[in-house]
PDB file of C-alpha atoms in Angstrom:
ATOM      1  CA  MET A 286     -12.082  11.537  14.936  1.00  0.00           C
ATOM      2  CA  ALA A 287      -9.644  13.067  12.462  1.00  0.00           C
ATOM      3  CA  LYS A 288      -7.238  10.682  10.618  1.00  0.00           C
ATOM      4  CA  ARG A 289      -3.607  11.064  11.791  1.00  0.00           C
ATOM      5  CA  ILE A 290      -0.986  11.482   9.106  1.00  0.00           C
ATOM      6  CA  ALA A 291       2.842  11.475   9.807  1.00  0.00           C
ATOM      7  CA  ILE A 292       5.152  13.171   7.433  1.00  0.00           C
ATOM      8  CA  VAL A 293       8.834  12.150   7.609  1.00  0.00           C
ATOM      9  CA  GLU A 294      10.745  14.937   5.440  1.00  0.00           C
ATOM     10  CA  ASP A 295      14.108  16.494   6.244  1.00  0.00           C
ATOM     11  CA  GLU A 296      13.453  19.829   4.404  1.00  0.00           C
ATOM     12  CA  ALA A 297      11.590  22.142   6.957  1.00  0.00           C
ATOM     13  CA  ALA A 298       9.777  24.252   4.135  1.00  0.00           C
ATOM     14  CA  ILE A 299       8.494  21.261   2.286  1.00  0.00           C
ATOM     15  CA  ARG A 300       7.598  19.468   5.385  1.00  0.00           C
ATOM     16  CA  GLU A 301       5.605  22.280   6.673  1.00  0.00           C
ATOM     17  CA  ASN A 302       3.994  22.913   3.275  1.00  0.00           C
ATOM     18  CA  TYR A 303       2.593  19.353   3.210  1.00  0.00           C
ATOM     19  CA  ALA A 304       1.608  19.563   6.726  1.00  0.00           C
ATOM     20  CA  ALA A 305      -0.504  22.715   6.238  1.00  0.00           C
ATOM     21  CA  ALA A 306      -1.950  21.361   3.175  1.00  0.00           C
ATOM     22  CA  PHE A 307      -3.293  18.207   5.177  1.00  0.00           C
ATOM     23  CA  ARG A 308      -4.391  20.138   8.056  1.00  0.00           C
ATOM     24  CA  ARG A 309      -6.508  22.393   5.809  1.00  0.00           C
ATOM     25  CA  GLU A 310      -8.215  19.185   4.721  1.00  0.00           C
ATOM     26  CA  GLY A 311      -9.058  18.320   8.498  1.00  0.00           C
ATOM     27  CA  TYR A 312      -6.328  15.833   9.117  1.00  0.00           C
ATOM     28  CA  SER A 313      -4.265  15.691  12.176  1.00  0.00           C
ATOM     29  CA  VAL A 314      -0.518  15.761  11.255  1.00  0.00           C
ATOM     30  CA  ASP A 315       2.825  14.938  12.837  1.00  0.00           C
ATOM     31  CA  ALA A 316       5.876  15.947  11.158  1.00  0.00           C
ATOM     32  CA  PHE A 317       9.412  14.566  11.623  1.00  0.00           C
ATOM     33  CA  GLU A 318      12.844  15.637  10.126  1.00  0.00           C
ATOM     34  CA  ALA A 319      14.646  12.352  10.540  1.00  0.00           C
ATOM     35  CA  ARG A 320      14.245   8.648  10.806  1.00  0.00           C
ATOM     36  CA  GLN A 321      15.036   8.040  14.662  1.00  0.00           C
ATOM     37  CA  PRO A 322      12.580  10.698  16.131  1.00  0.00           C
ATOM     38  CA  ALA A 323       9.861   9.278  13.739  1.00  0.00           C
ATOM     39  CA  LEU A 324      10.480   5.829  14.758  1.00  0.00           C
ATOM     40  CA  ASP A 325      10.434   6.690  18.665  1.00  0.00           C
ATOM     41  CA  ALA A 326       7.090   8.300  18.216  1.00  0.00           C
ATOM     42  CA  PHE A 327       5.708   5.501  16.229  1.00  0.00           C
ATOM     43  CA  GLY A 328       6.891   3.072  18.798  1.00  0.00           C
ATOM     44  CA  VAL A 329       4.367   4.814  21.240  1.00  0.00           C
ATOM     45  CA  ARG A 330       1.487   5.312  18.756  1.00  0.00           C
ATOM     46  CA  LEU A 331       1.190   4.535  14.972  1.00  0.00           C
ATOM     47  CA  PRO A 332      -0.460   7.131  12.859  1.00  0.00           C
ATOM     48  CA  ASP A 333      -3.046   6.203  10.209  1.00  0.00           C
ATOM     49  CA  LEU A 334      -0.843   6.886   7.202  1.00  0.00           C
ATOM     50  CA  VAL A 335       2.962   7.621   6.901  1.00  0.00           C
ATOM     51  CA  PHE A 336       4.549   9.752   4.149  1.00  0.00           C
ATOM     52  CA  ILE A 337       8.276   9.217   3.795  1.00  0.00           C
ATOM     53  CA  ASP A 338      10.951  10.867   1.985  1.00  0.00           C
ATOM     54  CA  ILE A 339      14.144   8.593   1.017  1.00  0.00           C
ATOM     55  CA  ASN A 340      16.813  11.100   1.818  1.00  0.00           C
ATOM     56  CA  LEU A 341      16.545  12.091   5.508  1.00  0.00           C
ATOM     57  CA  LYS A 342      19.244  14.331   6.490  1.00  0.00           C
ATOM     58  CA  ASP A 343      22.641  12.561   6.325  1.00  0.00           C
ATOM     59  CA  ASP A 344      20.882   9.250   6.092  1.00  0.00           C
ATOM     60  CA  VAL A 345      20.740   8.908   2.247  1.00  0.00           C
ATOM     61  CA  GLU A 346      18.696   5.754   2.439  1.00  0.00           C
ATOM     62  CA  GLY A 347      17.078   6.599   5.619  1.00  0.00           C
ATOM     63  CA  GLY A 348      13.453   6.322   4.169  1.00  0.00           C
ATOM     64  CA  PHE A 349      13.906   2.922   3.049  1.00  0.00           C
ATOM     65  CA  GLU A 350      15.164   1.738   6.530  1.00  0.00           C
ATOM     66  CA  LEU A 351      12.274   3.434   8.137  1.00  0.00           C
ATOM     67  CA  CYS A 352       9.857   1.806   5.937  1.00  0.00           C
ATOM     68  CA  ARG A 353      11.476  -1.517   6.866  1.00  0.00           C
ATOM     69  CA  ASP A 354      11.135  -0.744  10.447  1.00  0.00           C
ATOM     70  CA  LEU A 355       7.540   0.186  10.103  1.00  0.00           C
ATOM     71  CA  ARG A 356       6.566  -2.867   8.474  1.00  0.00           C
ATOM     72  CA  ALA A 357       8.087  -4.809  11.401  1.00  0.00           C
ATOM     73  CA  LEU A 358       5.608  -2.842  13.550  1.00  0.00           C
ATOM     74  CA  SER A 359       2.632  -3.237  11.308  1.00  0.00           C
ATOM     75  CA  ALA A 360       1.716  -5.305   8.258  1.00  0.00           C
ATOM     76  CA  ASP A 361      -1.115  -3.098   6.923  1.00  0.00           C
ATOM     77  CA  LEU A 362      -0.190   0.453   8.048  1.00  0.00           C
ATOM     78  CA  PRO A 363      -0.406   2.463   4.968  1.00  0.00           C
ATOM     79  CA  ILE A 364       2.936   3.733   3.909  1.00  0.00           C
ATOM     80  CA  ILE A 365       3.662   6.088   0.787  1.00  0.00           C
ATOM     81  CA  PHE A 366       6.974   7.435  -0.342  1.00  0.00           C
ATOM     82  CA  LEU A 367       6.968  11.099  -1.306  1.00  0.00           C
ATOM     83  CA  THR A 368      10.358  11.968  -2.725  1.00  0.00           C
ATOM     84  CA  ALA A 369      12.076  13.897  -5.421  1.00  0.00           C
ATOM     85  CA  ARG A 370      13.951  10.793  -6.434  1.00  0.00           C
ATOM     86  CA  ASP A 371      12.111   9.572  -9.492  1.00  0.00           C
ATOM     87  CA  SER A 372      14.184   6.586 -10.760  1.00  0.00           C
ATOM     88  CA  GLU A 373      12.143   3.287 -11.440  1.00  0.00           C
ATOM     89  CA  PHE A 374      14.807   1.406  -9.260  1.00  0.00           C
ATOM     90  CA  ASP A 375      13.985   3.462  -6.248  1.00  0.00           C
ATOM     91  CA  ALA A 376      10.214   2.884  -6.737  1.00  0.00           C
ATOM     92  CA  VAL A 377      10.532  -0.832  -7.165  1.00  0.00           C
ATOM     93  CA  SER A 378      12.825  -0.825  -3.992  1.00  0.00           C
ATOM     94  CA  GLY A 379      10.229   1.032  -2.003  1.00  0.00           C
ATOM     95  CA  LEU A 380       7.436  -1.363  -3.020  1.00  0.00           C
ATOM     96  CA  ARG A 381       9.499  -4.194  -2.428  1.00  0.00           C
ATOM     97  CA  LEU A 382       9.906  -3.072   1.211  1.00  0.00           C
ATOM     98  CA  GLY A 383       6.320  -2.976   1.583  1.00  0.00           C
ATOM     99  CA  ALA A 384       5.243   0.682   0.626  1.00  0.00           C
ATOM    100  CA  ASP A 385       1.674   1.072  -0.582  1.00  0.00           C
ATOM    101  CA  ASP A 386       2.557   3.731  -3.170  1.00  0.00           C
ATOM    102  CA  TYR A 387       5.676   5.706  -4.502  1.00  0.00           C
ATOM    103  CA  LEU A 388       4.792   9.257  -5.381  1.00  0.00           C
ATOM    104  CA  THR A 389       7.314  11.975  -6.677  1.00  0.00           C
ATOM    105  CA  LYS A 390       7.146  15.622  -5.387  1.00  0.00           C
ATOM    106  CA  ASP A 391       5.962  17.114  -8.572  1.00  0.00           C
ATOM    107  CA  ILE A 392       2.580  15.646  -7.968  1.00  0.00           C
ATOM    108  CA  SER A 393       0.100  18.543  -7.423  1.00  0.00           C
ATOM    109  CA  LEU A 394      -1.493  19.139  -4.043  1.00  0.00           C
ATOM    110  CA  PRO A 395      -5.259  18.447  -5.327  1.00  0.00           C
ATOM    111  CA  HIS A 396      -4.158  15.199  -6.727  1.00  0.00           C
ATOM    112  CA  LEU A 397      -2.200  14.009  -3.623  1.00  0.00           C
ATOM    113  CA  MET A 398      -5.212  14.913  -1.618  1.00  0.00           C
ATOM    114  CA  ALA A 399      -7.521  12.822  -3.743  1.00  0.00           C
ATOM    115  CA  ARG A 400      -5.151   9.649  -3.405  1.00  0.00           C
ATOM    116  CA  VAL A 401      -5.149  10.063   0.436  1.00  0.00           C
ATOM    117  CA  ALA A 402      -8.919  10.493   0.421  1.00  0.00           C
ATOM    118  CA  ALA A 403      -9.182   7.302  -1.709  1.00  0.00           C
ATOM    119  CA  LEU A 404      -6.830   5.484   0.590  1.00  0.00           C
ATOM    120  CA  PHE A 405      -8.923   6.386   3.655  1.00  0.00           C
ATOM    121  CA  ARG A 406     -11.990   5.231   1.989  1.00  0.00           C
ATOM    122  CA  ARG A 407     -10.628   2.037   1.536  1.00  0.00           C
ATOM    123  CA  MET A 408      -9.521   1.899   5.109  1.00  0.00           C
ATOM    124  CA  ASP A 409     -13.041   2.845   6.232  1.00  0.00           C
ATOM    125  CA  ALA A 410     -14.811   0.446   4.077  1.00  0.00           C
ATOM    126  CA  LEU A 411     -13.009  -2.379   6.011  1.00  0.00           C
ATOM    127  CA  SER A 412     -14.340  -1.024   9.246  1.00  0.00           C
ATOM    128  CA  LYS A 413     -17.943  -1.259   8.216  1.00  0.00           C
ATOM    129  CA  PRO A 414     -20.271  -4.449   8.708  1.00  0.00           C
ATOM    130  CA  GLN A 415     -19.629  -6.816   5.850  1.00  0.00           C
ATOM    131  CA  GLY A 416     -22.360  -8.370   3.842  1.00  0.00           C
ATOM    132  CA  PRO A 417     -22.254 -11.903   2.433  1.00  0.00           C
ATOM    133  CA  GLU A 418     -19.337 -11.122   0.256  1.00  0.00           C
ATOM    134  CA  GLY A 419     -17.236 -10.068   3.233  1.00  0.00           C
ATOM    135  CA  ARG A 420     -15.797 -13.676   3.204  1.00  0.00           C
ATOM    136  CA  ILE A 421     -14.528 -15.236   0.062  1.00  0.00           C
ATOM    137  CA  THR A 422     -13.373 -18.676  -0.308  1.00  0.00           C
ATOM    138  CA  ARG A 423     -11.612 -19.919  -3.436  1.00  0.00           C
ATOM    139  CA  GLY A 424      -9.976 -23.331  -3.008  1.00  0.00           C
ATOM    140  CA  ASP A 425      -6.849 -22.736  -0.894  1.00  0.00           C
ATOM    141  CA  LEU A 426      -7.679 -19.036  -0.416  1.00  0.00           C
ATOM    142  CA  THR A 427      -9.843 -17.559   2.111  1.00  0.00           C
ATOM    143  CA  ILE A 428     -10.385 -13.810   2.370  1.00  0.00           C
ATOM    144  CA  ASP A 429     -12.072 -12.192   5.408  1.00  0.00           C
ATOM    145  CA  SER A 430     -12.716  -8.444   4.491  1.00  0.00           C
ATOM    146  CA  GLU A 431     -14.044  -7.486   7.998  1.00  0.00           C
ATOM    147  CA  ARG A 432     -10.706  -8.482   9.618  1.00  0.00           C
ATOM    148  CA  MET A 433      -8.698  -7.746   6.402  1.00  0.00           C
ATOM    149  CA  THR A 434      -7.148 -11.089   6.427  1.00  0.00           C
ATOM    150  CA  VAL A 435      -5.912 -13.531   3.765  1.00  0.00           C
ATOM    151  CA  HIS A 436      -5.167 -17.014   4.195  1.00  0.00           C
ATOM    152  CA  TRP A 437      -3.527 -19.739   1.820  1.00  0.00           C
ATOM    153  CA  GLN A 438      -3.710 -23.211   2.738  1.00  0.00           C
ATOM    154  CA  GLU A 439      -4.848 -22.039   6.311  1.00  0.00           C
ATOM    155  CA  HIS A 440      -1.570 -19.824   6.476  1.00  0.00           C
ATOM    156  CA  ALA A 441      -1.888 -16.027   7.002  1.00  0.00           C
ATOM    157  CA  VAL A 442      -0.616 -14.054   4.077  1.00  0.00           C
ATOM    158  CA  GLY A 443       0.661 -10.683   5.392  1.00  0.00           C
ATOM    159  CA  LEU A 444      -0.601  -8.125   2.786  1.00  0.00           C
ATOM    160  CA  THR A 445      -0.492  -4.468   2.804  1.00  0.00           C
ATOM    161  CA  LEU A 446      -3.775  -2.485   2.369  1.00  0.00           C
ATOM    162  CA  THR A 447      -3.179  -2.091  -1.471  1.00  0.00           C
ATOM    163  CA  GLU A 448      -2.069  -5.669  -1.796  1.00  0.00           C
ATOM    164  CA  PHE A 449      -5.106  -6.998  -0.112  1.00  0.00           C
ATOM    165  CA  TRP A 450      -7.564  -4.970  -2.250  1.00  0.00           C
ATOM    166  CA  LEU A 451      -5.954  -6.156  -5.292  1.00  0.00           C
ATOM    167  CA  VAL A 452      -6.197  -9.880  -4.328  1.00  0.00           C
ATOM    168  CA  HIS A 453      -9.797  -9.289  -3.337  1.00  0.00           C
ATOM    169  CA  ALA A 454     -10.619  -7.722  -6.682  1.00  0.00           C
ATOM    170  CA  MET A 455      -8.885 -10.739  -8.512  1.00  0.00           C
ATOM    171  CA  ALA A 456     -10.383 -13.465  -6.477  1.00  0.00           C
ATOM    172  CA  ARG A 457     -13.774 -12.062  -6.270  1.00  0.00           C
ATOM    173  CA  TYR A 458     -14.545 -13.156  -9.844  1.00  0.00           C
ATOM    174  CA  PRO A 459     -11.966 -16.019 -10.593  1.00  0.00           C
ATOM    175  CA  GLY A 460     -11.270 -16.511 -14.346  1.00  0.00           C
ATOM    176  CA  HIS A 461     -12.133 -12.985 -15.229  1.00  0.00           C
ATOM    177  CA  VAL A 462      -9.357 -10.928 -16.458  1.00  0.00           C
ATOM    178  CA  LYS A 463      -9.003  -7.752 -14.547  1.00  0.00           C
ATOM    179  CA  ASN A 464      -7.090  -4.897 -16.453  1.00  0.00           C
ATOM    180  CA  ARG A 465      -5.171  -2.227 -14.655  1.00  0.00           C
ATOM    181  CA  GLN A 466      -7.861   0.258 -14.674  1.00  0.00           C
ATOM    182  CA  GLN A 467     -10.330  -2.247 -13.143  1.00  0.00           C
ATOM    183  CA  LEU A 468      -7.925  -3.179 -10.452  1.00  0.00           C
ATOM    184  CA  MET A 469      -7.322   0.496  -9.495  1.00  0.00           C
ATOM    185  CA  ASP A 470     -11.175   1.055  -9.472  1.00  0.00           C
ATOM    186  CA  ALA A 471     -11.734  -1.945  -7.285  1.00  0.00           C
ATOM    187  CA  ALA A 472      -8.897  -0.817  -4.749  1.00  0.00           C
ATOM    188  CA  GLN A 473     -10.138   2.702  -4.973  1.00  0.00           C
ATOM    189  CA  ALA A 474      -6.477   3.562  -5.655  1.00  0.00           C
ATOM    190  CA  VAL A 475      -4.591   5.706  -8.295  1.00  0.00           C
ATOM    191  CA  LEU A 476      -1.539   3.425  -9.449  1.00  0.00           C
ATOM    192  CA  ASP A 477       0.503   3.525 -12.409  1.00  0.00           C
ATOM    193  CA  ASP A 478       1.351   0.397 -14.504  1.00  0.00           C
ATOM    194  CA  ASN A 479       4.835  -0.029 -12.937  1.00  0.00           C
ATOM    195  CA  THR A 480       3.260   0.319  -9.436  1.00  0.00           C
ATOM    196  CA  ILE A 481       0.544  -2.429 -10.165  1.00  0.00           C
ATOM    197  CA  THR A 482       3.209  -4.577 -11.698  1.00  0.00           C
ATOM    198  CA  SER A 483       5.380  -4.379  -8.745  1.00  0.00           C
ATOM    199  CA  HIS A 484       2.542  -5.138  -6.270  1.00  0.00           C
ATOM    200  CA  VAL A 485       1.557  -8.234  -8.197  1.00  0.00           C
ATOM    201  CA  LYS A 486       5.126  -9.514  -8.184  1.00  0.00           C
ATOM    202  CA  ARG A 487       5.146  -8.903  -4.379  1.00  0.00           C
ATOM    203  CA  ILE A 488       1.952 -10.543  -3.850  1.00  0.00           C
ATOM    204  CA  ARG A 489       3.018 -13.760  -5.857  1.00  0.00           C
ATOM    205  CA  ARG A 490       6.160 -13.722  -3.716  1.00  0.00           C
ATOM    206  CA  LYS A 491       4.263 -13.788  -0.392  1.00  0.00           C
ATOM    207  CA  PHE A 492       2.004 -16.630  -1.564  1.00  0.00           C
ATOM    208  CA  VAL A 493       4.987 -18.499  -2.986  1.00  0.00           C
ATOM    209  CA  ALA A 494       6.778 -18.351   0.409  1.00  0.00           C
ATOM    210  CA  ILE A 495       3.760 -20.284   1.748  1.00  0.00           C
ATOM    211  CA  ASP A 496       3.526 -22.597  -1.067  1.00  0.00           C
ATOM    212  CA  ALA A 497       6.122 -23.135  -3.645  1.00  0.00           C
ATOM    213  CA  ASP A 498       3.603 -24.357  -6.201  1.00  0.00           C
ATOM    214  CA  PHE A 499       1.360 -21.235  -6.038  1.00  0.00           C
ATOM    215  CA  ASP A 500       0.349 -20.256  -9.512  1.00  0.00           C
ATOM    216  CA  ALA A 501      -3.147 -18.884  -9.080  1.00  0.00           C
ATOM    217  CA  ILE A 502      -2.486 -15.370 -10.438  1.00  0.00           C
ATOM    218  CA  GLU A 503      -2.079 -15.328 -14.091  1.00  0.00           C
ATOM    219  CA  THR A 504      -0.571 -12.510 -16.215  1.00  0.00           C
ATOM    220  CA  VAL A 505      -2.540 -12.026 -19.345  1.00  0.00           C
ATOM    221  CA  TYR A 506       0.001 -10.068 -21.542  1.00  0.00           C
ATOM    222  CA  GLY A 507      -1.525  -6.997 -22.918  1.00  0.00           C
ATOM    223  CA  MET A 508      -4.717  -7.315 -20.871  1.00  0.00           C
ATOM    224  CA  GLY A 509      -4.175  -7.656 -17.131  1.00  0.00           C
ATOM    225  CA  TYR A 510      -4.247 -10.314 -14.388  1.00  0.00           C
ATOM    226  CA  ARG A 511      -6.719 -12.934 -13.349  1.00  0.00           C
ATOM    227  CA  TRP A 512      -7.329 -15.178 -10.441  1.00  0.00           C
ATOM    228  CA  LEU A 513      -7.399 -18.712 -12.023  1.00  0.00           C
ATOM    229  CA  SER A 514     -10.688 -20.588 -11.436  1.00  0.00           C
ATOM    230  CA  GLU A 515     -10.622 -23.651  -9.227  1.00  0.00           C
TER     231      GLU A 515
END
């Protein structure tokens, strides 16, 4: 069955251009021009991936609000901002709300398609039977790849798809420094340095919310990150 992509974009020409491009790649596409119609549809059925612009008609921050609403509906639905707003502040704001990535509209269509294909490969990998490495236990940490769940001290940690794979990549080999390229390769994602930094900060906050003394993720300045050995 074709993967279903939703595009929330208020400019009709841009919306239809992206929709047509995704349909040519074999995806099923739902397109919306505003936050509320999209939210009404998502309440009935969630897509497999959502692209959101920030400015939605007269709702200047509508995309941010929609992202927050979607995260309340699903912790792991892939959400990507696709917007003309290229400020670092907006990018960090979007990631803090739980988006998996933040792209600007100057991205080429081939590059965009490659990122989407990589994201769906990650999703498909989770649906396949897992080998012995499907379950990882590192002290207070437990990762179940088959169910895409992470627990810390037996408490569930609500991670997005990208966050899950970043934790998995680090915890699989505790004590080993993973540079940004290795994290991208492990997660089958294409993320810039600022995006990875924002994801790691958000991951830390989620663990600290469970355990105020959490310090298992170490930043190795100039090199990358590592999950500390037990």
